[in-house]
Short mmCIF file of C-alpha atoms in Angstrom, two decimals:
data_model
loop_
_atom_site.label_atom_id
_atom_site.label_comp_id
_atom_site.label_asym_id
_atom_site.label_seq_id
_atom_site.Cartn_x
_atom_site.Cartn_y
_atom_site.Cartn_z
CA MET A 1 104.95 88.90 61.67
CA THR A 2 102.20 87.12 63.60
CA SER A 3 102.34 87.51 67.36
CA PRO A 4 102.75 84.29 69.40
CA ARG A 5 99.44 82.84 70.47
CA TRP A 6 98.32 83.08 74.06
CA THR A 7 96.80 80.27 76.09
CA LEU A 8 93.74 81.11 78.18
CA ASP A 9 92.76 79.58 81.51
CA THR A 10 89.85 80.45 83.76
CA SER A 11 90.01 79.21 87.35
CA GLU A 12 88.18 79.84 90.61
CA LEU A 13 90.31 80.13 93.75
CA PRO A 14 88.26 79.75 96.94
CA TYR A 15 88.65 81.83 100.08
CA SER A 16 87.17 81.16 103.50
CA ALA A 17 85.27 83.53 105.75
CA PRO A 18 85.96 86.01 107.12
CA TYR A 19 87.64 87.90 104.28
CA ASP A 20 87.57 91.69 104.04
CA THR A 21 87.47 91.99 100.26
CA GLY A 22 86.96 95.74 100.55
CA TRP A 23 90.39 96.22 102.10
CA MET A 24 92.10 94.06 99.49
CA ARG A 25 90.33 95.84 96.63
CA TRP A 26 91.37 99.22 98.05
CA PHE A 27 94.96 98.06 98.40
CA LEU A 28 95.15 96.76 94.83
CA ALA A 29 93.49 99.85 93.40
CA GLY A 30 95.53 102.27 95.50
CA HIS A 31 98.86 100.72 94.51
CA ALA A 32 98.09 100.02 90.84
CA VAL A 33 100.81 101.20 88.46
CA PRO A 34 99.53 102.37 85.05
CA GLY A 35 100.93 100.33 82.21
CA MET A 36 101.30 97.11 84.18
CA GLU A 37 98.27 97.13 86.49
CA THR A 38 94.68 98.35 86.40
CA PHE A 39 91.73 98.17 88.76
CA THR A 40 88.45 99.02 87.04
CA ASP A 41 84.86 98.16 87.99
CA GLY A 42 86.00 95.68 90.61
CA VAL A 43 88.39 93.88 88.25
CA TYR A 44 92.14 93.80 88.88
CA ARG A 45 94.52 93.11 86.00
CA ARG A 46 98.27 92.96 85.90
CA ALA A 47 101.19 91.70 83.84
CA LEU A 48 103.49 88.98 85.17
CA ARG A 49 106.93 87.83 84.10
CA LEU A 50 106.87 84.01 84.12
CA ASP A 51 109.30 81.28 83.11
CA HIS A 52 108.15 81.02 79.50
CA GLY A 53 107.17 84.62 78.83
CA PRO A 54 104.70 87.29 79.90
CA ALA A 55 101.23 86.64 81.23
CA VAL A 56 98.26 88.76 82.24
CA VAL A 57 95.97 87.81 85.12
CA THR A 58 92.48 89.21 85.57
CA CYS A 59 90.96 88.80 89.04
CA ARG A 60 87.47 89.38 90.37
CA PHE A 61 86.07 88.58 93.82
CA VAL A 62 82.82 86.60 93.65
CA PRO A 63 81.20 86.45 97.11
CA GLY A 64 79.35 83.32 98.17
CA ASP A 65 77.30 82.31 101.16
CA GLY A 66 78.39 83.12 104.70
CA GLY A 67 81.20 85.46 103.72
CA ALA A 68 83.24 82.88 101.82
CA GLY A 69 83.61 83.01 98.06
CA VAL A 70 85.98 82.61 95.15
CA VAL A 71 88.35 84.75 93.14
CA ARG A 72 87.68 84.18 89.46
CA VAL A 73 91.04 84.37 87.71
CA GLU A 74 91.53 84.54 83.96
CA THR A 75 95.13 83.90 82.96
CA ARG A 76 96.51 84.66 79.52
CA ALA A 77 99.98 83.16 79.18
CA ARG A 78 102.46 82.43 76.44
CA ASP A 79 102.75 78.84 77.68
CA GLU A 80 100.10 76.84 79.52
CA SER A 81 102.75 75.42 81.86
CA ASP A 82 103.03 78.90 83.39
CA VAL A 83 99.37 78.98 84.48
CA PRO A 84 99.90 77.14 87.82
CA THR A 85 102.67 79.60 88.71
CA ALA A 86 100.42 82.56 87.92
CA LEU A 87 97.62 81.13 90.06
CA SER A 88 100.03 80.46 92.92
CA ARG A 89 101.15 84.07 92.85
CA VAL A 90 97.56 85.30 92.89
CA ARG A 91 96.83 83.08 95.92
CA ARG A 92 99.87 84.52 97.70
CA VAL A 93 99.13 88.17 96.91
CA LEU A 94 95.47 87.88 97.93
CA ALA A 95 96.39 85.81 101.02
CA LEU A 96 93.72 83.27 100.09
CA ASP A 97 95.15 80.51 102.29
CA VAL A 98 95.10 82.54 105.50
CA ASP A 99 92.74 81.42 108.27
CA ALA A 100 91.62 84.82 109.52
CA ALA A 101 89.29 83.62 112.27
CA PRO A 102 91.98 83.11 114.95
CA VAL A 103 93.62 86.40 113.95
CA ASP A 104 90.37 88.28 114.46
CA ALA A 105 89.69 86.53 117.75
CA ALA A 106 93.10 87.46 119.13
CA LEU A 107 92.99 91.10 118.05
CA ALA A 108 89.36 91.62 119.07
CA ALA A 109 90.34 90.66 122.61
CA ASP A 110 92.03 94.08 122.82
CA PRO A 111 89.26 96.62 123.49
CA ALA A 112 91.19 99.24 121.51
CA LEU A 113 90.98 97.12 118.32
CA ALA A 114 87.66 95.39 118.88
CA ALA A 115 85.58 97.92 116.92
CA SER A 116 87.98 97.87 113.98
CA VAL A 117 87.94 94.06 113.84
CA ALA A 118 84.15 94.07 113.99
CA ALA A 119 83.99 96.60 111.15
CA ALA A 120 86.55 94.82 108.96
CA PRO A 121 86.55 91.12 109.82
CA GLY A 122 89.03 89.04 107.90
CA ILE A 123 91.41 91.82 106.94
CA ARG A 124 94.40 90.32 105.13
CA VAL A 125 98.00 91.38 104.57
CA PRO A 126 98.63 91.58 100.80
CA GLY A 127 101.51 89.47 99.53
CA ALA A 128 103.89 90.16 96.65
CA PHE A 129 103.96 88.94 93.06
CA ASP A 130 107.73 89.28 92.69
CA ALA A 131 110.57 89.64 95.18
CA ALA A 132 112.72 92.17 93.34
CA GLU A 133 109.68 94.17 92.32
CA VAL A 134 108.31 94.61 95.83
CA LEU A 135 111.69 95.75 97.13
CA LEU A 136 112.28 98.28 94.35
CA ARG A 137 108.70 99.57 94.42
CA THR A 138 108.92 100.00 98.20
CA MET A 139 112.09 102.03 97.83
CA ILE A 140 110.53 104.18 95.10
CA GLY A 141 107.54 104.84 97.36
CA GLN A 142 109.49 105.84 100.47
CA GLN A 143 108.27 109.13 101.99
CA ILE A 144 105.98 110.02 99.09
CA SER A 145 102.26 109.54 98.49
CA LEU A 146 100.71 106.51 96.82
CA GLY A 147 99.86 108.63 93.79
CA ALA A 148 103.39 109.94 93.46
CA ALA A 149 104.83 106.45 93.85
CA ALA A 150 102.54 105.16 91.10
CA THR A 151 103.60 108.01 88.81
CA HIS A 152 107.32 107.40 89.34
CA THR A 153 106.94 103.64 88.93
CA ALA A 154 104.78 104.02 85.81
CA ARG A 155 107.51 106.16 84.25
CA LEU A 156 110.03 103.39 84.96
CA VAL A 157 107.69 100.73 83.54
CA ALA A 158 107.03 102.72 80.37
CA ALA A 159 110.72 103.33 79.72
CA LEU A 160 112.31 100.05 80.81
CA GLY A 161 109.61 97.39 81.04
CA ASP A 162 109.49 94.66 78.42
CA PRO A 163 106.32 94.74 76.29
CA VAL A 164 103.60 92.25 77.12
CA GLY A 165 102.32 92.03 73.55
CA ASP A 166 99.21 93.68 72.22
CA ASP A 167 97.29 90.72 70.83
CA GLU A 168 94.17 89.46 72.61
CA GLY A 169 93.20 93.05 73.37
CA GLU A 170 95.31 93.48 76.50
CA ALA A 171 96.47 96.91 75.35
CA ASP A 172 92.82 97.94 75.39
CA HIS A 173 92.80 97.30 79.14
CA GLY A 174 95.93 99.38 79.68
CA ILE A 175 98.25 96.42 80.30
CA THR A 176 101.21 96.96 78.00
CA ARG A 177 104.45 96.29 79.88
CA LEU A 178 106.09 94.22 82.61
CA PHE A 179 107.88 95.63 85.62
CA PRO A 180 111.51 96.15 84.57
CA THR A 181 114.16 93.60 85.40
CA PRO A 182 116.72 94.52 88.08
CA GLU A 183 119.32 94.58 85.30
CA ALA A 184 117.37 97.25 83.41
CA VAL A 185 116.85 99.38 86.52
CA ALA A 186 120.53 99.06 87.49
CA THR A 187 121.66 100.14 84.02
CA HIS A 188 119.16 102.86 83.16
CA GLY A 189 117.18 103.67 86.32
CA THR A 190 119.10 106.84 87.09
CA GLU A 191 118.16 108.17 83.64
CA ILE A 192 114.44 107.68 84.29
CA LEU A 193 113.78 108.16 87.99
CA THR A 194 113.53 111.64 89.45
CA GLY A 195 113.69 112.90 92.99
CA PRO A 196 116.48 113.20 95.55
CA ALA A 197 119.74 112.05 93.97
CA ARG A 198 120.65 109.88 96.95
CA ARG A 199 117.37 107.96 96.75
CA VAL A 200 117.65 107.45 92.99
CA ALA A 201 121.23 106.22 93.40
CA ALA A 202 120.16 103.88 96.19
CA ILE A 203 117.43 102.34 94.03
CA ALA A 204 119.88 101.77 91.17
CA SER A 205 122.44 100.33 93.57
CA THR A 206 119.88 97.93 95.04
CA ALA A 207 118.81 96.87 91.56
CA ASP A 208 122.45 96.13 90.75
CA ALA A 209 122.79 94.04 93.93
CA LEU A 210 119.67 92.09 92.94
CA ALA A 211 120.90 91.59 89.38
CA SER A 212 124.32 90.37 90.46
CA GLY A 213 123.00 88.14 93.22
CA ALA A 214 124.86 90.11 95.88
CA VAL A 215 121.55 90.30 97.75
CA ASP A 216 118.94 87.58 97.58
CA VAL A 217 115.32 88.33 98.40
CA ARG A 218 112.93 85.41 98.20
CA HIS A 219 109.43 84.33 99.10
CA ASP A 220 110.79 81.44 101.16
CA GLY A 221 113.66 83.14 102.96
CA ASP A 222 114.30 83.65 106.66
CA ALA A 223 112.97 86.98 107.88
CA ALA A 224 115.85 87.85 110.22
CA THR A 225 118.50 86.91 107.65
CA GLN A 226 116.75 88.80 104.89
CA GLU A 227 116.24 91.92 106.96
CA ARG A 228 119.93 92.01 107.90
CA ALA A 229 120.84 91.75 104.22
CA LEU A 230 118.42 94.50 103.26
CA LEU A 231 119.60 96.84 106.01
CA ALA A 232 123.13 96.55 104.63
CA LEU A 233 121.94 98.13 101.38
CA ARG A 234 122.26 101.86 100.84
CA GLY A 235 118.95 103.64 101.31
CA VAL A 236 117.16 100.74 103.02
CA GLY A 237 116.04 101.47 106.57
CA PRO A 238 114.14 99.43 109.16
CA TRP A 239 110.70 100.37 107.79
CA THR A 240 111.54 99.19 104.27
CA ALA A 241 113.15 95.96 105.47
CA ARG A 242 110.20 95.11 107.71
CA TYR A 243 107.58 96.05 105.14
CA VAL A 244 109.25 93.84 102.54
CA SER A 245 109.32 90.96 105.03
CA MET A 246 105.63 91.44 105.73
CA ARG A 247 104.67 91.48 102.05
CA LEU A 248 107.20 89.02 100.65
CA LEU A 249 107.48 86.41 103.40
CA GLY A 250 103.95 86.70 104.72
CA ASP A 251 105.39 87.40 108.18
CA PRO A 252 102.29 87.78 110.38
CA ASP A 253 104.04 89.59 113.21
CA VAL A 254 105.52 92.76 111.69
CA LEU A 255 104.53 95.91 113.56
CA LEU A 256 104.98 98.91 111.28
CA ASP A 257 105.35 101.21 114.27
CA THR A 258 107.47 103.76 112.40
CA ASP A 259 104.95 104.12 109.57
CA LEU A 260 103.33 107.56 109.64
CA VAL A 261 99.85 106.30 108.75
CA VAL A 262 100.03 103.44 111.26
CA ARG A 263 101.08 105.90 113.95
CA GLN A 264 98.16 108.16 113.06
CA GLY A 265 95.78 105.22 113.37
CA ALA A 266 97.25 104.30 116.73
CA ALA A 267 96.83 107.87 117.96
CA LEU A 268 93.19 107.89 116.89
CA LEU A 269 92.59 104.71 118.91
CA ASP A 270 94.76 105.86 121.83
CA ILE A 271 97.12 102.91 121.41
CA ASP A 272 100.68 102.88 122.72
CA LEU A 273 102.76 101.26 119.99
CA SER A 274 105.54 100.47 122.47
CA ASP A 275 103.20 98.06 124.25
CA THR A 276 101.94 95.58 121.64
CA ALA A 277 103.35 92.24 122.77
CA HIS A 278 99.80 91.06 123.45
CA TRP A 279 99.05 91.31 119.71
CA SER A 280 101.80 88.82 118.84
CA PRO A 281 101.98 86.86 116.59
CA TRP A 282 99.48 88.94 114.60
CA ARG A 283 100.99 92.41 114.57
CA SER A 284 101.06 92.60 110.76
CA TYR A 285 97.25 92.38 110.83
CA ALA A 286 97.06 94.94 113.62
CA SER A 287 99.14 97.24 111.40
CA MET A 288 96.54 96.84 108.65
CA HIS A 289 93.74 97.79 111.07
CA LEU A 290 95.63 100.89 112.20
CA TRP A 291 96.37 101.80 108.60
CA ARG A 292 92.69 101.42 107.72
CA THR A 293 91.63 103.52 110.73
CA ALA A 294 93.84 106.42 109.69
CA LEU A 295 92.77 106.26 106.04
CA LEU A 296 89.08 106.30 106.96
CA ALA A 297 89.71 109.31 109.18
CA ARG A 298 91.16 111.07 106.13
CA GLY A 299 87.87 110.53 104.35
CA LEU A 300 88.97 107.73 102.02
CA THR A 301 86.40 105.20 100.91
CA ILE A 302 87.50 101.63 101.51
CA GLY A 303 85.30 98.85 100.25
#
């Protein structure tokens, strides 16, 4: 049987200066899940579940003059009407519509952060492609390394993710499956996921709540309402609820003060995380700077 044809679109999405593309590339590469995402030679690819079927987006930063530039996005979709949705999600994840200049100006006014802002102007907070996905992936990654989280999630994708389709050569790039639906994780997640039984059960329970509509996580929700709903779920603590708000809602003022890496960054800069009101409303961006500081101190290459 012949596979359904794909439609191909190539678009350029502009971004304004400053934009720390190095940070965003590191984030995408560091969190990439084999089977549904790759980051190779500066090119990020991933599978998306859209209204009319699967799609694959390929993204590359193309710098221009003065620090601005474009993201060149190639979208392969089952239906051309899904292309605008795919591009909208890319814009959201890469935070292309953020005006970083006032953020940098506010944070650089704090002498403790000034050097970090100067070294990484235009740092952005990555968004989320899918609401249920970011919640479940965050729960899978709790208290384990990025590498371990990718391994566990890849196992789930391989076992439960719907196939993307192997025409157009996407399988050659390692993109073979979509992130599983909440229904699939609720039904079979405990058979696939490993680790502490309570955490595995909590992930399956959350997936069931998402599938049934008992909990609603959305890109356009209210942060306080959503966080209360998330905290009512088994296995979801304040860090997870706040991290999901930061990624999913684009909340600019989330201080990840309980995050181990953020706390390490704060210690390196001699910052008291109980006294950060002067960073408001940009504490999500301050969290990224502290995260970056700690990762660099560990010897990681970012850029």
